[in-house]
PDB file of C-alpha atoms in Angstrom:
ATOM      1  CA  MET A   1     113.739 120.166  97.829  1.00 45.00           C
ATOM      2  CA  LEU A   2     111.246 120.714  95.028  1.00 46.00           C
ATOM      3  CA  SER A   3     107.848 121.799  96.223  1.00 49.00           C
ATOM      4  CA  ILE A   4     104.785 119.813  95.930  1.00 47.00           C
ATOM      5  CA  ASN A   5     103.431 122.192  93.457  1.00 51.00           C
ATOM      6  CA  TYR A   6     106.213 121.215  91.082  1.00 53.00           C
ATOM      7  CA  TRP A   7     105.549 117.560  91.611  1.00 52.00           C
ATOM      8  CA  GLY A   8     101.809 118.313  91.277  1.00 53.00           C
ATOM      9  CA  ARG A   9     102.207 119.754  87.794  1.00 55.00           C
ATOM     10  CA  LYS A  10     104.456 116.852  86.780  1.00 57.00           C
ATOM     11  CA  ALA A  11     101.965 114.415  88.126  1.00 57.00           C
ATOM     12  CA  CYS A  12      98.971 116.081  86.369  1.00 55.00           C
ATOM     13  CA  ILE A  13     100.925 115.809  82.894  1.00 60.00           C
ATOM     14  CA  PHE A  14     101.792 112.179  83.615  1.00 60.00           C
ATOM     15  CA  ILE A  15      98.239 111.305  84.753  1.00 57.00           C
ATOM     16  CA  CYS A  16      96.609 113.101  81.776  1.00 57.00           C
ATOM     17  CA  SER A  17      98.893 111.170  79.326  1.00 62.00           C
ATOM     18  CA  LEU A  18      98.305 107.756  81.024  1.00 56.00           C
ATOM     19  CA  PHE A  19      94.640 107.932  81.192  1.00 55.00           C
ATOM     20  CA  PHE A  20      94.143 109.420  77.675  1.00 57.00           C
ATOM     21  CA  PHE A  21      96.020 106.387  76.356  1.00 56.00           C
ATOM     22  CA  LEU A  22      93.856 104.120  78.526  1.00 52.00           C
ATOM     23  CA  PHE A  23      90.720 105.788  77.544  1.00 51.00           C
ATOM     24  CA  MET A  24      91.410 105.672  73.872  1.00 52.00           C
ATOM     25  CA  SER A  25      92.558 102.106  73.941  1.00 49.00           C
ATOM     26  CA  CYS A  26      89.555 100.834  75.811  1.00 48.00           C
ATOM     27  CA  SER A  27      86.799 103.095  74.362  1.00 46.00           C
ATOM     28  CA  ILE A  28      86.042 100.866  71.296  1.00 42.00           C
ATOM     29  CA  LYS A  29      85.159  97.901  73.493  1.00 41.00           C
ATOM     30  CA  ALA A  30      83.633  99.811  76.403  1.00 42.00           C
ATOM     31  CA  GLN A  31      80.057 100.499  77.011  1.00 45.00           C
ATOM     32  CA  ASN A  32      78.525 103.979  77.090  1.00 61.00           C
ATOM     33  CA  GLU A  33      78.890 103.957  80.875  1.00 81.00           C
ATOM     34  CA  SER A  34      82.622 103.815  80.588  1.00 89.00           C
ATOM     35  CA  GLY A  35      84.863 106.724  81.027  1.00 93.00           C
ATOM     36  CA  VAL A  36      87.334 108.519  83.055  1.00 94.00           C
ATOM     37  CA  ILE A  37      86.724 110.264  86.359  1.00 95.00           C
ATOM     38  CA  LEU A  38      88.739 113.516  87.161  1.00 95.00           C
ATOM     39  CA  LYS A  39      88.448 113.647  91.097  1.00 95.00           C
ATOM     40  CA  ALA A  40      89.566 115.919  93.906  1.00 93.00           C
ATOM     41  CA  GLY A  41      88.887 115.995  97.635  1.00 90.00           C
ATOM     42  CA  VAL A  42      90.165 115.386 101.101  1.00 87.00           C
ATOM     43  CA  HIS A  43      91.255 112.458 103.124  1.00 87.00           C
ATOM     44  CA  SER A  44      91.941 111.493 106.662  1.00 85.00           C
ATOM     45  CA  THR A  45      94.919 109.237 107.438  1.00 85.00           C
ATOM     46  CA  VAL A  46      96.510 107.537 110.449  1.00 82.00           C
ATOM     47  CA  PHE A  47      99.949 105.959 110.452  1.00 79.00           C
ATOM     48  CA  ARG A  48     100.883 102.918 112.522  1.00 70.00           C
ATOM     49  CA  LYS A  49      98.728 103.567 115.698  1.00 63.00           C
ATOM     50  CA  ASP A  50      96.092 100.855 115.317  1.00 58.00           C
ATOM     51  CA  ASN A  51      93.924 102.278 118.106  1.00 63.00           C
ATOM     52  CA  CYS A  52      93.393 105.568 116.349  1.00 67.00           C
ATOM     53  CA  GLU A  53      90.026 106.490 114.671  1.00 71.00           C
ATOM     54  CA  LEU A  54      90.261 107.873 111.260  1.00 70.00           C
ATOM     55  CA  ILE A  55      87.538 110.498 111.888  1.00 66.00           C
ATOM     56  CA  LYS A  56      88.585 111.659 115.387  1.00 65.00           C
ATOM     57  CA  ASN A  57      92.420 111.432 115.282  1.00 66.00           C
ATOM     58  CA  GLY A  58      93.576 111.224 111.691  1.00 70.00           C
ATOM     59  CA  SER A  59      95.353 114.019 110.012  1.00 73.00           C
ATOM     60  CA  ALA A  60      93.878 115.649 106.965  1.00 79.00           C
ATOM     61  CA  GLY A  61      95.270 116.194 103.387  1.00 83.00           C
ATOM     62  CA  TYR A  62      94.140 116.571  99.941  1.00 85.00           C
ATOM     63  CA  THR A  63      93.907 114.102  97.048  1.00 91.00           C
ATOM     64  CA  ILE A  64      93.581 114.600  93.342  1.00 93.00           C
ATOM     65  CA  GLY A  65      93.723 112.174  90.529  1.00 95.00           C
ATOM     66  CA  PHE A  66      92.007 109.934  87.937  1.00 94.00           C
ATOM     67  CA  ASP A  67      90.005 106.864  87.846  1.00 96.00           C
ATOM     68  CA  GLY A  68      89.140 104.855  84.825  1.00 94.00           C
ATOM     69  CA  LEU A  69      85.664 103.173  84.584  1.00 95.00           C
ATOM     70  CA  PHE A  70      85.814 100.211  82.117  1.00 94.00           C
ATOM     71  CA  TYR A  71      82.878  97.716  81.866  1.00 93.00           C
ATOM     72  CA  ASN A  72      83.192  94.117  80.662  1.00 90.00           C
ATOM     73  CA  GLY A  73      79.529  93.139  80.688  1.00 88.00           C
ATOM     74  CA  LYS A  74      78.341  93.687  84.324  1.00 90.00           C
ATOM     75  CA  ILE A  75      82.035  93.717  85.672  1.00 94.00           C
ATOM     76  CA  LEU A  76      83.537  97.086  86.453  1.00 95.00           C
ATOM     77  CA  ILE A  77      87.335  97.491  86.181  1.00 95.00           C
ATOM     78  CA  GLN A  78      88.554 100.627  87.959  1.00 96.00           C
ATOM     79  CA  PRO A  79      92.227 101.586  87.855  1.00 96.00           C
ATOM     80  CA  GLY A  80      93.411 104.896  89.012  1.00 95.00           C
ATOM     81  CA  ILE A  81      96.391 107.060  90.114  1.00 95.00           C
ATOM     82  CA  HIS A  82      96.011 109.604  92.838  1.00 96.00           C
ATOM     83  CA  LEU A  83      98.240 112.129  94.340  1.00 94.00           C
ATOM     84  CA  MET A  84      97.888 112.308  98.203  1.00 92.00           C
ATOM     85  CA  THR A  85      99.347 114.783 100.698  1.00 87.00           C
ATOM     86  CA  PHE A  86     100.100 113.954 104.294  1.00 82.00           C
ATOM     87  CA  PRO A  87     100.772 116.720 107.122  1.00 74.00           C
ATOM     88  CA  LYS A  88     103.933 116.282 108.901  1.00 66.00           C
ATOM     89  CA  GLN A  89     102.260 117.106 112.180  1.00 62.00           C
ATOM     90  CA  TYR A  90      98.969 115.686 113.265  1.00 60.00           C
ATOM     91  CA  THR A  91      96.148 118.009 114.339  1.00 57.00           C
ATOM     92  CA  PRO A  92      92.473 117.359 115.313  1.00 57.00           C
ATOM     93  CA  VAL A  93      90.690 116.400 112.095  1.00 57.00           C
ATOM     94  CA  LYS A  94      88.297 119.323 112.282  1.00 59.00           C
ATOM     95  CA  GLU A  95      91.155 121.940 112.452  1.00 59.00           C
ATOM     96  CA  ALA A  96      93.094 120.020 109.764  1.00 54.00           C
ATOM     97  CA  PHE A  97      90.350 120.096 107.326  1.00 58.00           C
ATOM     98  CA  HIS A  98      89.818 123.766 107.951  1.00 59.00           C
ATOM     99  CA  ASP A  99      93.319 124.769 106.739  1.00 57.00           C
ATOM    100  CA  VAL A 100      94.109 121.735 104.600  1.00 58.00           C
ATOM    101  CA  PHE A 101      94.466 124.000 101.410  1.00 56.00           C
ATOM    102  CA  SER A 102      96.275 126.884 103.110  1.00 60.00           C
ATOM    103  CA  ARG A 103      99.207 124.982 104.607  1.00 58.00           C
ATOM    104  CA  PRO A 104     102.582 125.729 103.015  1.00 55.00           C
ATOM    105  CA  ASP A 105     104.046 123.001 100.719  1.00 51.00           C
ATOM    106  CA  THR A 106     106.784 122.280 103.169  1.00 53.00           C
ATOM    107  CA  SER A 107     104.405 121.069 105.898  1.00 59.00           C
ATOM    108  CA  PHE A 108     103.261 118.000 103.829  1.00 71.00           C
ATOM    109  CA  HIS A 109     104.678 114.726 102.770  1.00 81.00           C
ATOM    110  CA  TYR A 110     103.086 113.338  99.619  1.00 85.00           C
ATOM    111  CA  GLY A 111     102.799 110.151  97.612  1.00 91.00           C
ATOM    112  CA  PHE A 112     101.055 108.467  94.796  1.00 94.00           C
ATOM    113  CA  LYS A 113      98.439 105.723  95.139  1.00 95.00           C
ATOM    114  CA  MET A 114      97.824 103.447  92.284  1.00 95.00           C
ATOM    115  CA  PRO A 115      94.750 101.248  92.927  1.00 96.00           C
ATOM    116  CA  VAL A 116      93.310  98.522  90.560  1.00 96.00           C
ATOM    117  CA  ARG A 117      89.706  97.531  91.693  1.00 97.00           C
ATOM    118  CA  LEU A 118      86.944  95.218  90.424  1.00 97.00           C
ATOM    119  CA  GLY A 119      83.358  95.874  91.059  1.00 96.00           C
ATOM    120  CA  ALA A 120      79.839  96.343  89.661  1.00 95.00           C
ATOM    121  CA  ASN A 121      76.899  98.768  89.637  1.00 95.00           C
ATOM    122  CA  LEU A 122      74.667  98.047  92.479  1.00 95.00           C
ATOM    123  CA  ILE A 123      72.073 100.299  91.078  1.00 93.00           C
ATOM    124  CA  ASP A 124      71.834 101.526  87.503  1.00 91.00           C
ATOM    125  CA  LEU A 125      69.035 103.838  86.473  1.00 91.00           C
ATOM    126  CA  GLY A 126      70.817 105.429  83.547  1.00 85.00           C
ATOM    127  CA  VAL A 127      71.311 108.983  84.852  1.00 90.00           C
ATOM    128  CA  PHE A 128      71.901 107.617  88.366  1.00 94.00           C
ATOM    129  CA  ARG A 129      74.382 104.860  89.308  1.00 94.00           C
ATOM    130  CA  LEU A 130      75.569 103.448  92.595  1.00 96.00           C
ATOM    131  CA  LYS A 131      78.844 101.489  92.142  1.00 96.00           C
ATOM    132  CA  ALA A 132      81.139  99.591  94.543  1.00 97.00           C
ATOM    133  CA  ALA A 133      84.529  98.031  93.966  1.00 97.00           C
ATOM    134  CA  ILE A 134      87.404  96.414  95.827  1.00 97.00           C
ATOM    135  CA  GLY A 135      90.990  95.554  94.945  1.00 96.00           C
ATOM    136  CA  LEU A 136      94.690  96.211  95.565  1.00 96.00           C
ATOM    137  CA  TYR A 137      96.886  99.372  95.488  1.00 95.00           C
ATOM    138  CA  GLY A 138     100.505 100.207  95.397  1.00 93.00           C
ATOM    139  CA  PHE A 139     101.930 103.405  97.032  1.00 93.00           C
ATOM    140  CA  TYR A 140     105.029 105.375  96.110  1.00 92.00           C
ATOM    141  CA  SER A 141     106.485 108.474  97.728  1.00 90.00           C
ATOM    142  CA  HIS A 142     109.430 110.127  95.895  1.00 87.00           C
ATOM    143  CA  ASP A 143     110.818 111.837  98.930  1.00 84.00           C
ATOM    144  CA  GLY A 144     109.553 109.358 101.438  1.00 83.00           C
ATOM    145  CA  ILE A 145     107.135 109.396 104.376  1.00 81.00           C
ATOM    146  CA  TYR A 146     109.110 110.156 107.502  1.00 79.00           C
ATOM    147  CA  LEU A 147     107.767 108.821 110.783  1.00 75.00           C
ATOM    148  CA  ASP A 148     109.326 109.232 114.274  1.00 68.00           C
ATOM    149  CA  SER A 149     109.045 106.469 116.868  1.00 63.00           C
ATOM    150  CA  GLU A 150     110.852 106.431 120.214  1.00 62.00           C
ATOM    151  CA  GLY A 151     113.577 108.839 119.085  1.00 61.00           C
ATOM    152  CA  THR A 152     114.070 106.926 115.771  1.00 68.00           C
ATOM    153  CA  GLN A 153     113.016 108.254 112.422  1.00 73.00           C
ATOM    154  CA  ASN A 154     111.918 105.821 109.681  1.00 77.00           C
ATOM    155  CA  VAL A 155     111.535 106.715 106.136  1.00 82.00           C
ATOM    156  CA  TYR A 156     109.247 104.819 103.661  1.00 83.00           C
ATOM    157  CA  TYR A 157     109.070 105.056 100.024  1.00 88.00           C
ATOM    158  CA  VAL A 158     107.039 102.013  98.756  1.00 89.00           C
ATOM    159  CA  SER A 159     104.117 100.234 100.214  1.00 88.00           C
ATOM    160  CA  GLY A 160     100.829  98.621  99.192  1.00 90.00           C
ATOM    161  CA  GLY A 161      97.609  97.151 100.606  1.00 93.00           C
ATOM    162  CA  TRP A 162      93.866  96.675  99.847  1.00 96.00           C
ATOM    163  CA  THR A 163      91.418  99.253  98.912  1.00 97.00           C
ATOM    164  CA  ALA A 164      87.567  99.664  98.661  1.00 97.00           C
ATOM    165  CA  ASN A 165      85.467 102.205  96.793  1.00 97.00           C
ATOM    166  CA  VAL A 166      81.759 103.265  96.797  1.00 97.00           C
ATOM    167  CA  GLY A 167      80.592 105.937  94.538  1.00 96.00           C
ATOM    168  CA  VAL A 168      77.535 107.670  93.180  1.00 96.00           C
ATOM    169  CA  ILE A 169      77.316 109.001  89.620  1.00 96.00           C
ATOM    170  CA  ILE A 170      74.694 111.363  88.532  1.00 94.00           C
ATOM    171  CA  LYS A 171      75.026 111.991  84.834  1.00 88.00           C
ATOM    172  CA  PHE A 172      78.525 113.374  84.736  1.00 91.00           C
ATOM    173  CA  LEU A 173      78.989 114.205  88.405  1.00 95.00           C
ATOM    174  CA  THR A 174      80.512 111.855  90.890  1.00 96.00           C
ATOM    175  CA  ILE A 175      80.927 111.526  94.667  1.00 96.00           C
ATOM    176  CA  GLU A 176      83.084 108.782  96.067  1.00 96.00           C
ATOM    177  CA  LEU A 177      84.333 107.376  99.239  1.00 95.00           C
ATOM    178  CA  ASP A 178      87.655 105.349  99.250  1.00 96.00           C
ATOM    179  CA  TYR A 179      89.031 103.264 102.218  1.00 95.00           C
ATOM    180  CA  ASP A 180      92.595 102.212 101.926  1.00 95.00           C
ATOM    181  CA  ARG A 181      94.738 100.052 104.277  1.00 92.00           C
ATOM    182  CA  THR A 182      98.187  98.630 104.023  1.00 90.00           C
ATOM    183  CA  PHE A 183      98.839  94.959 104.617  1.00 87.00           C
ATOM    184  CA  GLY A 184     100.087  93.720 108.013  1.00 74.00           C
ATOM    185  CA  LYS A 185      99.702  95.042 111.553  1.00 72.00           C
ATOM    186  CA  ALA A 186     100.900  98.186 113.122  1.00 65.00           C
ATOM    187  CA  ASP A 187     104.498  97.728 114.051  1.00 65.00           C
ATOM    188  CA  ASP A 188     107.088 100.473 114.562  1.00 59.00           C
ATOM    189  CA  SER A 189     109.896  98.206 113.286  1.00 64.00           C
ATOM    190  CA  GLY A 190     107.912  96.892 110.280  1.00 68.00           C
ATOM    191  CA  PRO A 191     106.776  98.261 106.903  1.00 78.00           C
ATOM    192  CA  LEU A 192     104.618 101.406 106.555  1.00 81.00           C
ATOM    193  CA  TYR A 193     101.245 100.939 108.098  1.00 84.00           C
ATOM    194  CA  MET A 194      98.420 103.402 107.303  1.00 86.00           C
ATOM    195  CA  ARG A 195      94.740 103.685 107.068  1.00 89.00           C
ATOM    196  CA  SER A 196      93.062 106.292 104.918  1.00 90.00           C
ATOM    197  CA  LEU A 197      89.529 107.528 104.260  1.00 90.00           C
ATOM    198  CA  SER A 198      88.910 109.755 101.232  1.00 92.00           C
ATOM    199  CA  LEU A 199      85.973 111.875 100.147  1.00 91.00           C
ATOM    200  CA  THR A 200      86.161 113.150  96.620  1.00 94.00           C
ATOM    201  CA  ALA A 201      83.977 114.827  94.108  1.00 94.00           C
ATOM    202  CA  GLY A 202      84.617 114.585  90.323  1.00 95.00           C
ATOM    203  CA  LEU A 203      83.565 114.829  86.694  1.00 95.00           C
ATOM    204  CA  LEU A 204      83.003 111.795  84.481  1.00 94.00           C
ATOM    205  CA  PHE A 205      84.264 112.212  80.924  1.00 90.00           C
TER     206      PHE A 205
END
């Protein structure tokens, strides 16, 4: 099985090409506030167990990707593509965040989240902006997300749900919080169910 480093490099090439095209095609019509955010950070995710709390019980992985910021008047259009990793074994969040970047590649599942969100600037002072957006996302995992339940292992490749984003932009620096949740309820025999909370920092180009 190819390592996540290999797929990470492939993902970066694809992401760079995609967002360069999007940015060039939209830059003529976009306002000066528009651009592309390169972001990286950590996330806490829980699968299926609806009574779990993201902060106390979720496992931790890392996330890296791009978001486009395209303004049409006061409306913000924010598409993105993010690579996310998920530990195969859960640990307390505090411990998981401590070694999230030191775990071997084989201890992670991974997938790509592709959100499309609409929003607006809640505060716009030029060098300081507070934005918020909400929308839908698709999720794809090349090798699948493997989950065990009552002695049976299920594998999931494709999923989707709704997503919300709040972010602060100070000149070219960004700090963002994403919340993602698949559709439906937690059901071991149903589709992939997960909730994720991501904290990222980035650069606006």
